[in-house]
Short mmCIF file of C-alpha atoms and ligand atoms in Angstrom, two decimals:
data_model
loop_
_atom_site.label_atom_id
_atom_site.label_comp_id
_atom_site.label_asym_id
_atom_site.label_seq_id
_atom_site.Cartn_x
_atom_site.Cartn_y
_atom_site.Cartn_z
CA UNK S 1 -0.13 0.07 0.04
CA UNK S 2 1.59 3.32 -1.07
CA UNK S 3 1.37 6.72 0.70
CA UNK S 4 -1.09 8.32 -1.60
CA UNK S 5 -3.43 5.69 -0.75
CA UNK S 6 -2.90 5.86 2.89
CA UNK S 7 -3.01 9.73 2.72
CA UNK S 8 -6.59 9.32 0.62
CA UNK S 9 -8.05 7.49 3.57
CA UNK S 10 -6.77 9.78 6.06
CA UNK S 11 -7.73 12.92 4.57
CA UNK S 12 -11.12 11.70 4.14
CA UNK S 13 -11.43 11.71 8.06
CA UNK S 14 -9.29 15.17 8.28
CA UNK S 15 -6.68 13.67 9.87
CA UNK S 16 -8.18 13.55 13.18
CA UNK S 17 -6.89 11.09 15.74
CA UNK S 18 -10.36 10.20 16.94
CA UNK S 19 -11.02 8.18 13.68
CA UNK S 20 -7.98 6.06 14.19
CA UNK S 21 -10.07 2.58 14.48
CA UNK S 22 -12.18 3.79 11.33
CA UNK S 23 -9.05 4.48 9.27
CA UNK S 24 -7.39 1.11 10.43
CA UNK S 25 -10.50 -0.40 9.10
CA UNK S 26 -10.43 0.99 5.83
CA UNK S 27 -6.73 0.37 5.48
CA UNK S 28 -7.52 -3.33 6.67
CA UNK S 29 -10.34 -3.74 3.95
CA UNK S 30 -8.28 -2.19 1.26
CA UNK S 31 -4.76 -3.96 1.71
CA UNK S 32 -6.11 -7.08 3.75
CA UNK S 33 -3.71 -6.49 6.64
CA UNK S 34 -1.61 -3.82 8.64
CA UNK S 35 2.06 -3.80 7.75
CA UNK S 36 4.16 -2.16 10.29
CA UNK S 37 5.41 0.68 8.22
CA UNK S 38 1.69 1.68 7.61
CA UNK S 39 0.90 1.69 11.03
CA UNK S 40 4.02 4.03 11.78
CA UNK S 41 2.79 6.41 8.77
CA UNK S 42 -0.74 6.50 10.35
CA UNK S 43 0.79 7.41 13.77
CA UNK S 44 2.81 9.92 12.27
CA UNK S 45 0.07 11.56 10.21
CA UNK S 46 -2.53 11.36 12.89
CA UNK S 47 -0.21 12.29 15.72
CA UNK S 48 -1.17 9.44 17.76
CA UNK S 49 1.95 7.46 19.62
CA UNK S 50 2.88 4.50 17.61
CA UNK S 51 2.46 2.77 21.24
CA UNK S 52 -1.34 3.52 21.13
CA UNK S 53 -1.58 2.49 17.29
CA UNK S 54 -0.27 -0.92 18.40
CA UNK S 55 -2.39 -1.28 20.93
CA UNK S 56 -5.65 -0.89 19.16
CA UNK S 57 -4.25 -2.60 16.05
CA UNK S 58 -3.64 -5.69 18.16
CA UNK S 59 -6.80 -5.24 20.37
CA UNK S 60 -9.68 -6.05 17.62
CA UNK S 61 -9.97 -9.20 15.65
CA UNK S 62 -10.85 -7.26 12.66
CA UNK S 63 -7.09 -6.12 12.18
CA UNK S 64 -4.35 -8.37 11.11
CA UNK S 65 -0.74 -7.67 11.29
CA UNK S 66 0.14 -10.47 8.90
CA UNK S 67 -1.03 -10.91 5.48
CA UNK S 68 -4.47 -12.31 4.99
CA UNK S 69 -5.54 -14.65 2.10
CA UNK S 70 -7.66 -13.43 -0.79
CA UNK S 71 -10.40 -15.46 0.61
CA UNK S 72 -11.33 -15.47 4.03
CA UNK S 73 -12.69 -18.49 5.41
CA UNK S 74 -14.48 -18.50 8.69
CA UNK S 75 -15.78 -21.32 10.53
CA UNK S 76 -18.41 -21.02 13.48
CA UNK S 77 -17.71 -22.73 16.42
CA UNK S 78 -20.66 -21.52 18.52
CA UNK S 79 -22.74 -23.96 20.29
CA UNK S 80 -25.22 -25.14 17.31
CA UNK S 81 -22.47 -25.49 15.01
CA UNK S 82 -20.29 -27.25 17.66
CA UNK S 83 -23.38 -30.06 18.07
CA UNK S 84 -23.72 -30.23 14.25
CA UNK S 85 -20.18 -31.17 13.68
CA UNK S 86 -18.19 -27.96 13.55
CA UNK S 87 -15.05 -29.93 14.69
CA UNK S 88 -15.31 -32.35 11.64
CA UNK S 89 -15.90 -29.40 9.44
CA UNK S 90 -12.73 -27.42 10.82
CA UNK S 91 -10.54 -30.75 10.55
CA UNK S 92 -11.43 -31.25 6.94
CA UNK S 93 -11.14 -27.60 6.08
CA UNK S 94 -7.84 -27.69 7.76
CA UNK S 95 -6.74 -30.52 5.70
CA UNK S 96 -7.76 -29.28 2.36
CA UNK S 97 -6.20 -25.86 2.87
CA UNK S 98 -3.16 -27.01 4.88
CA UNK S 99 -3.55 -23.94 7.20
CA UNK S 100 -4.67 -23.71 10.81
CA UNK S 101 -7.20 -21.10 12.37
CA UNK S 102 -5.23 -17.61 12.10
CA UNK S 103 -2.84 -18.69 9.26
CA UNK S 104 -2.68 -17.91 5.58
CA UNK S 105 -1.79 -20.29 3.08
CA UNK S 106 1.62 -19.67 0.99
CA UNK S 107 0.25 -18.33 -2.18
CA UNK S 108 -2.18 -16.04 -0.17
CA UNK S 109 -5.17 -17.53 -1.49
CA UNK S 110 -6.99 -18.57 1.62
CA UNK S 111 -6.82 -17.47 5.28
CA UNK S 112 -8.80 -19.32 8.01
CA UNK S 113 -10.53 -18.22 11.05
CA UNK S 114 -12.91 -19.43 13.58
CA UNK S 115 -15.31 -17.71 15.40
CA UNK S 116 -18.62 -17.72 17.13
CA UNK S 117 -22.33 -17.39 15.91
CA UNK S 118 -22.48 -16.35 12.25
CA UNK S 119 -26.02 -15.80 12.62
CA UNK S 120 -26.97 -18.82 10.61
CA UNK S 121 -27.52 -21.83 13.23
CA UNK S 122 -30.00 -23.81 11.54
CA UNK S 123 -28.04 -24.43 8.58
CA UNK S 124 -24.90 -25.20 10.69
CA UNK S 125 -22.15 -26.07 10.92
CA UNK S 126 -21.52 -22.62 9.18
CA UNK S 127 -18.60 -22.20 6.81
CA UNK S 128 -18.28 -18.46 5.14
CA UNK S 129 -15.84 -17.94 2.63
CA UNK S 130 -15.05 -14.03 1.80
CA UNK S 131 -18.49 -13.41 3.72
CA UNK S 132 -20.81 -15.67 1.90
CA UNK S 133 -22.23 -18.77 3.54
CA UNK S 134 -21.34 -22.18 1.81
CA UNK S 135 -24.64 -23.82 2.10
CA UNK S 136 -25.45 -27.46 0.83
CA UNK S 137 -22.06 -28.47 -0.37
CA UNK S 138 -18.93 -30.40 0.75
CA UNK S 139 -15.95 -28.03 1.95
CA UNK S 140 -14.21 -29.56 -0.97
CA UNK S 141 -16.68 -28.26 -3.52
CA UNK S 142 -16.93 -24.74 -1.75
CA UNK S 143 -13.24 -24.60 -1.80
CA UNK S 144 -13.10 -25.40 -5.58
CA UNK S 145 -15.34 -22.27 -6.39
CA UNK S 146 -12.62 -20.06 -4.91
CA UNK S 147 -9.60 -21.60 -6.19
CA UNK I 1 -11.17 24.06 50.08
CA UNK I 2 -13.93 22.57 52.23
CA UNK I 3 -13.19 19.91 54.72
CA UNK I 4 -14.71 16.74 54.54
CA UNK I 5 -15.35 14.49 57.68
CA UNK I 6 -14.82 10.85 57.25
CA UNK I 7 -13.78 7.69 59.33
CA UNK I 8 -11.42 5.20 58.57
CA UNK I 9 -11.27 2.13 60.67
CA UNK I 10 -12.85 4.22 63.43
CA UNK I 11 -10.38 6.93 63.40
CA UNK I 12 -11.75 10.25 62.27
CA UNK I 13 -10.33 12.59 59.58
CA UNK I 14 -10.80 16.07 57.95
CA UNK I 15 -10.19 15.46 54.38
CA UNK I 16 -10.07 17.77 51.74
CA UNK I 17 -11.98 17.60 48.64
CA UNK I 18 -10.51 15.52 45.77
CA UNK I 19 -8.39 13.15 48.04
CA UNK I 20 -8.91 9.54 47.41
CA UNK I 21 -9.57 6.95 50.28
CA UNK I 22 -6.07 5.52 49.99
CA UNK I 23 -4.40 9.16 50.42
CA UNK I 24 -6.54 9.77 53.40
CA UNK I 25 -5.85 6.31 54.96
CA UNK I 26 -2.25 7.30 54.66
CA UNK I 27 -2.80 10.52 56.48
CA UNK I 28 -4.17 8.75 59.51
CA UNK I 29 -1.97 5.98 59.49
CA UNK I 30 -4.04 3.04 58.00
CA UNK I 31 -2.15 1.12 55.53
CA UNK I 32 -4.02 -0.17 52.62
CA UNK I 33 -2.16 -2.68 50.26
CA UNK I 34 -1.27 -1.79 46.70
CA UNK I 35 0.42 -2.90 43.68
CA UNK I 36 -0.44 -0.79 40.65
CA UNK I 37 -0.54 2.43 42.61
CA UNK I 38 2.47 4.91 42.32
CA UNK I 39 2.09 8.08 43.69
CA UNK I 40 3.67 9.94 40.83
CA UNK I 41 1.15 8.40 38.09
CA UNK I 42 -2.51 8.82 37.48
CA UNK I 43 -4.38 6.17 39.51
CA UNK I 44 -5.40 3.16 37.51
CA UNK I 45 -7.50 0.83 39.63
CA UNK I 46 -5.87 -2.24 38.07
CA UNK I 47 -5.29 -4.57 40.63
CA UNK I 48 -8.00 -4.39 43.06
CA UNK I 49 -5.77 -5.12 45.85
CA UNK I 50 -6.57 -1.70 47.71
CA UNK I 51 -10.42 -2.89 47.62
CA UNK I 52 -12.05 -1.48 50.74
CA UNK I 53 -15.58 -1.40 52.11
CA UNK I 54 -17.17 2.17 51.98
CA UNK I 55 -20.43 3.15 53.54
CA UNK I 56 -22.25 6.06 52.50
CA UNK I 57 -25.70 7.03 54.07
CA UNK I 58 -26.22 3.49 55.49
CA UNK I 59 -25.12 1.60 52.31
CA UNK I 60 -21.91 -0.04 52.10
CA UNK I 61 -20.22 -1.27 48.78
CA UNK I 62 -16.65 -2.25 47.78
CA UNK I 63 -14.49 0.30 46.23
CA UNK I 64 -11.08 0.46 45.04
CA UNK I 65 -9.30 2.94 47.51
CA UNK I 66 -6.93 4.35 45.01
CA UNK I 67 -9.60 5.67 42.89
CA UNK I 68 -12.32 6.55 45.27
CA UNK I 69 -12.69 10.05 46.22
CA UNK I 70 -13.84 10.99 49.72
CA UNK I 71 -17.35 12.22 50.09
CA UNK I 72 -19.38 13.76 53.32
CA UNK I 73 -19.74 11.28 56.20
CA UNK I 74 -17.81 8.42 54.40
CA UNK I 75 -17.23 5.49 56.54
CA UNK I 76 -14.42 3.16 55.48
CA UNK I 77 -13.50 -0.14 56.71
CA UNK I 78 -10.32 -1.57 55.51
CA UNK I 79 -9.81 -5.08 57.26
CA UNK I 80 -13.38 -6.42 57.21
CA UNK I 81 -13.62 -10.24 56.43
CA UNK I 82 -14.90 -9.74 53.14
CA UNK I 83 -12.23 -7.37 52.24
CA UNK I 84 -9.57 -9.76 53.27
CA UNK I 85 -11.18 -12.43 51.36
CA UNK I 86 -11.01 -10.63 48.29
CA UNK I 87 -7.66 -9.61 48.86
CA UNK I 88 -6.59 -13.27 49.37
CA UNK I 89 -8.61 -14.38 46.29
CA UNK I 90 -6.71 -11.74 44.25
CA UNK I 91 -3.17 -12.79 45.83
CA UNK I 92 -3.95 -16.35 45.07
CA UNK I 93 -4.82 -15.53 41.24
CA UNK I 94 -1.80 -13.33 40.88
CA UNK I 95 0.45 -15.74 42.43
CA UNK I 96 -0.47 -18.33 39.95
CA UNK I 97 1.20 -16.17 37.27
CA UNK I 98 4.41 -14.73 39.37
CA UNK I 99 4.88 -17.28 42.17
CA UNK I 100 8.19 -15.64 42.89
CA UNK I 101 7.40 -11.94 43.18
CA UNK I 102 8.56 -10.73 46.44
CA UNK I 103 5.89 -8.06 46.80
CA UNK I 104 3.13 -10.84 46.25
CA UNK I 105 4.74 -12.90 48.78
CA UNK I 106 4.69 -10.33 51.43
CA UNK I 107 1.05 -9.65 51.00
CA UNK I 108 0.20 -13.52 50.82
CA UNK I 109 1.84 -14.05 54.21
CA UNK I 110 -0.49 -11.30 55.63
CA UNK I 111 -3.39 -12.31 53.92
CA UNK I 112 -3.10 -15.96 54.29
CA UNK I 113 -3.08 -16.56 50.63
CA UNK I 114 -1.89 -19.98 49.19
CA UNK I 115 0.31 -19.72 46.26
CA UNK I 116 -0.32 -23.13 45.27
CA UNK I 117 -4.19 -22.77 45.25
CA UNK I 118 -4.43 -22.34 41.50
CA UNK I 119 -2.60 -24.06 38.69
CA UNK I 120 0.65 -22.17 37.89
CA UNK I 121 0.13 -20.20 34.55
CA UNK I 122 3.68 -18.46 34.72
CA UNK I 123 3.14 -15.29 32.65
CA UNK I 124 4.94 -13.23 35.38
CA UNK I 125 3.43 -10.25 34.32
CA UNK I 126 0.39 -9.13 36.56
CA UNK I 127 -0.73 -6.52 34.23
CA UNK I 128 -0.17 -3.77 36.83
CA UNK I 129 0.38 -1.37 33.87
CA UNK I 130 3.14 0.39 35.99
CA UNK I 131 5.68 0.23 33.47
CA UNK I 132 3.52 1.30 30.58
CA UNK I 133 2.37 4.29 32.27
CA UNK I 134 5.53 5.13 33.90
CA UNK I 135 7.03 5.17 30.18
CA UNK I 136 4.20 7.03 29.01
CA UNK I 137 3.32 9.58 31.77
CA UNK I 138 6.69 10.40 33.19
CA UNK I 139 9.20 9.85 30.83
CA UNK I 140 6.83 10.64 27.86
CA UNK I 141 8.66 7.95 25.72
CA UNK I 142 6.04 5.51 25.17
CA UNK I 143 8.20 2.30 24.48
CA UNK I 144 6.08 -0.11 26.26
CA UNK I 145 2.33 -1.00 25.54
CA UNK I 146 -0.10 -3.52 26.05
CA UNK I 147 -0.68 -5.72 22.88
CA UNK I 148 -3.80 -8.30 22.38
CA UNK I 149 -6.62 -8.77 24.43
CA UNK I 150 -8.14 -10.85 27.12
CA UNK I 151 -5.98 -13.80 28.41
CA UNK I 152 -3.49 -13.05 25.67
CA UNK I 153 -2.76 -9.25 26.92
CA UNK I 154 0.89 -8.90 27.38
CA UNK I 155 3.42 -6.12 27.46
CA UNK I 156 5.46 -5.23 24.66
CA UNK I 157 8.37 -3.07 24.08
CA UNK I 158 8.75 -1.12 20.66
CA UNK I 159 11.73 -2.26 19.65
CA UNK I 160 12.66 0.82 17.32
CA UNK I 161 12.02 3.20 20.33
CA UNK I 162 13.36 1.02 22.91
CA UNK I 163 16.76 0.67 21.06
CA UNK I 164 17.25 4.48 21.23
CA UNK I 165 15.76 4.99 24.94
CA UNK I 166 16.15 2.15 27.18
CA UNK I 167 19.72 1.57 27.69
CA UNK I 168 20.21 4.78 29.42
CA UNK I 169 16.86 4.91 31.33
CA UNK I 170 15.68 1.34 32.89
CA UNK I 171 13.89 3.58 35.55
CA UNK I 172 10.64 1.39 34.98
CA UNK I 173 12.60 -2.10 36.19
CA UNK I 174 12.52 -1.18 39.85
CA UNK I 175 8.77 -0.49 39.59
CA UNK I 176 7.75 -4.03 38.68
CA UNK I 177 6.59 -6.15 41.27
CA UNK I 178 7.42 -9.31 39.15
CA UNK I 179 10.41 -9.46 37.03
CA UNK I 180 8.22 -9.81 33.71
CA UNK I 181 9.44 -6.52 32.71
CA UNK I 182 13.20 -7.43 32.73
CA UNK I 183 12.47 -10.37 31.17
CA UNK I 184 10.77 -8.77 28.19
CA UNK I 185 13.44 -6.14 27.85
CA UNK I 186 16.23 -8.58 27.54
CA UNK I 187 14.09 -10.72 24.98
CA UNK I 188 13.48 -7.62 22.88
CA UNK I 189 16.82 -6.62 22.98
CA UNK I 190 18.26 -9.97 22.10
CA UNK I 191 15.97 -10.24 19.28
CA UNK I 192 15.91 -6.82 17.78
CA UNK I 193 19.02 -5.00 18.72
CA UNK I 194 21.80 -7.20 20.48
CA UNK I 195 24.35 -4.96 21.87
CA UNK I 196 27.87 -6.08 20.97
CA UNK I 197 28.79 -6.97 24.40
CA UNK I 198 25.93 -9.20 24.78
CA UNK I 199 26.94 -10.98 21.50
CA UNK I 200 30.69 -11.40 22.60
CA UNK I 201 30.01 -12.57 26.24
S1 SF4 X 301 5.84 -6.10 33.37
FE1 SF4 X 301 5.64 -5.64 35.68
S2 SF4 X 301 5.22 -3.53 35.83
FE2 SF4 X 301 4.65 -4.04 33.58
S3 SF4 X 301 2.71 -4.39 33.63
FE3 SF4 X 301 3.59 -6.37 33.99
S4 SF4 X 301 3.86 -6.63 36.09
FE4 SF4 X 301 3.42 -4.30 36.04
S1 FES X 302 -3.85 -0.08 44.24
FE1 FES X 302 -5.83 0.32 43.69
S2 FES X 302 -6.50 -0.96 42.27
FE2 FES X 302 -4.17 -1.16 42.50
#
């Protein structure tokens, strides 16, 4: 991500420090992760200490300090999904992609996250890829659509 | 400034407005245990070891003495059974993280806390925030920060700044009630800016 793109986002919020979280969210959205250099630039431009920026960036799950894959896989581990076999689903997805929760594969295609309730308990165990629920198909089929 | 009449463990005291219970207690010679409190820093209320019972208009509640401002007709009890129980539990929980801490052990003796009550989970840091706050508030260097959250929360040096500032300061080291801070520093240094000396030694 270049400085112009960061500037553009920061300018949208008139460089106000109180919009730190929104700014980081937009950068995360665009860049899919927050490189250290970018965080430093943000810290300088907003005049917020780097320590404070780091604290925020590590606090929220939305932010990633390592590169994320193009397609983010979310597997729900909530109660309903757990009962309906989330563990098995997770294991299968791990085998298919070769990554564990929190990791990204080497070609940056997929990253895997687990979480709780995606608000779709009746079709559990729920797997989402890029925010879309993968319904009525095997994990292998679902992943193939995003290869 | 107006005076406020309060009572701490039966002793009457004329406190001035804006004082905390902890400050008032010090004046009357009542000792309240603290871990995250340091008079040069803003009160933090992190450890809750200073918990006392405060009675106002006949109602009693548990408050953190280092934060709670005195008010009219306040009655404070610093060593009730309930308070002692809370302190004991807090100490036992913290001892699971930092069993070797001298400060904790001294308090543990006083409150009968058993350091083996909970399974050891040696993270060493008890999150008192003294190091983080000292660096930010007094030194204005902001080298140390808390990162992550919940059970994964930990202190972290920012190596780029630490390599410039820490060698000649280290004023936060004696503040740490455990030795987590020193350990974190040595680790940061070894990973990010090893001095020639420590390489050759
Ligand atoms: S490292 Fe020490 S001083 Fe810093 S927060 Fe942890 S226990 Fe407190
Ligand atoms: S000294 Fe009051 S909460 Fe730590």
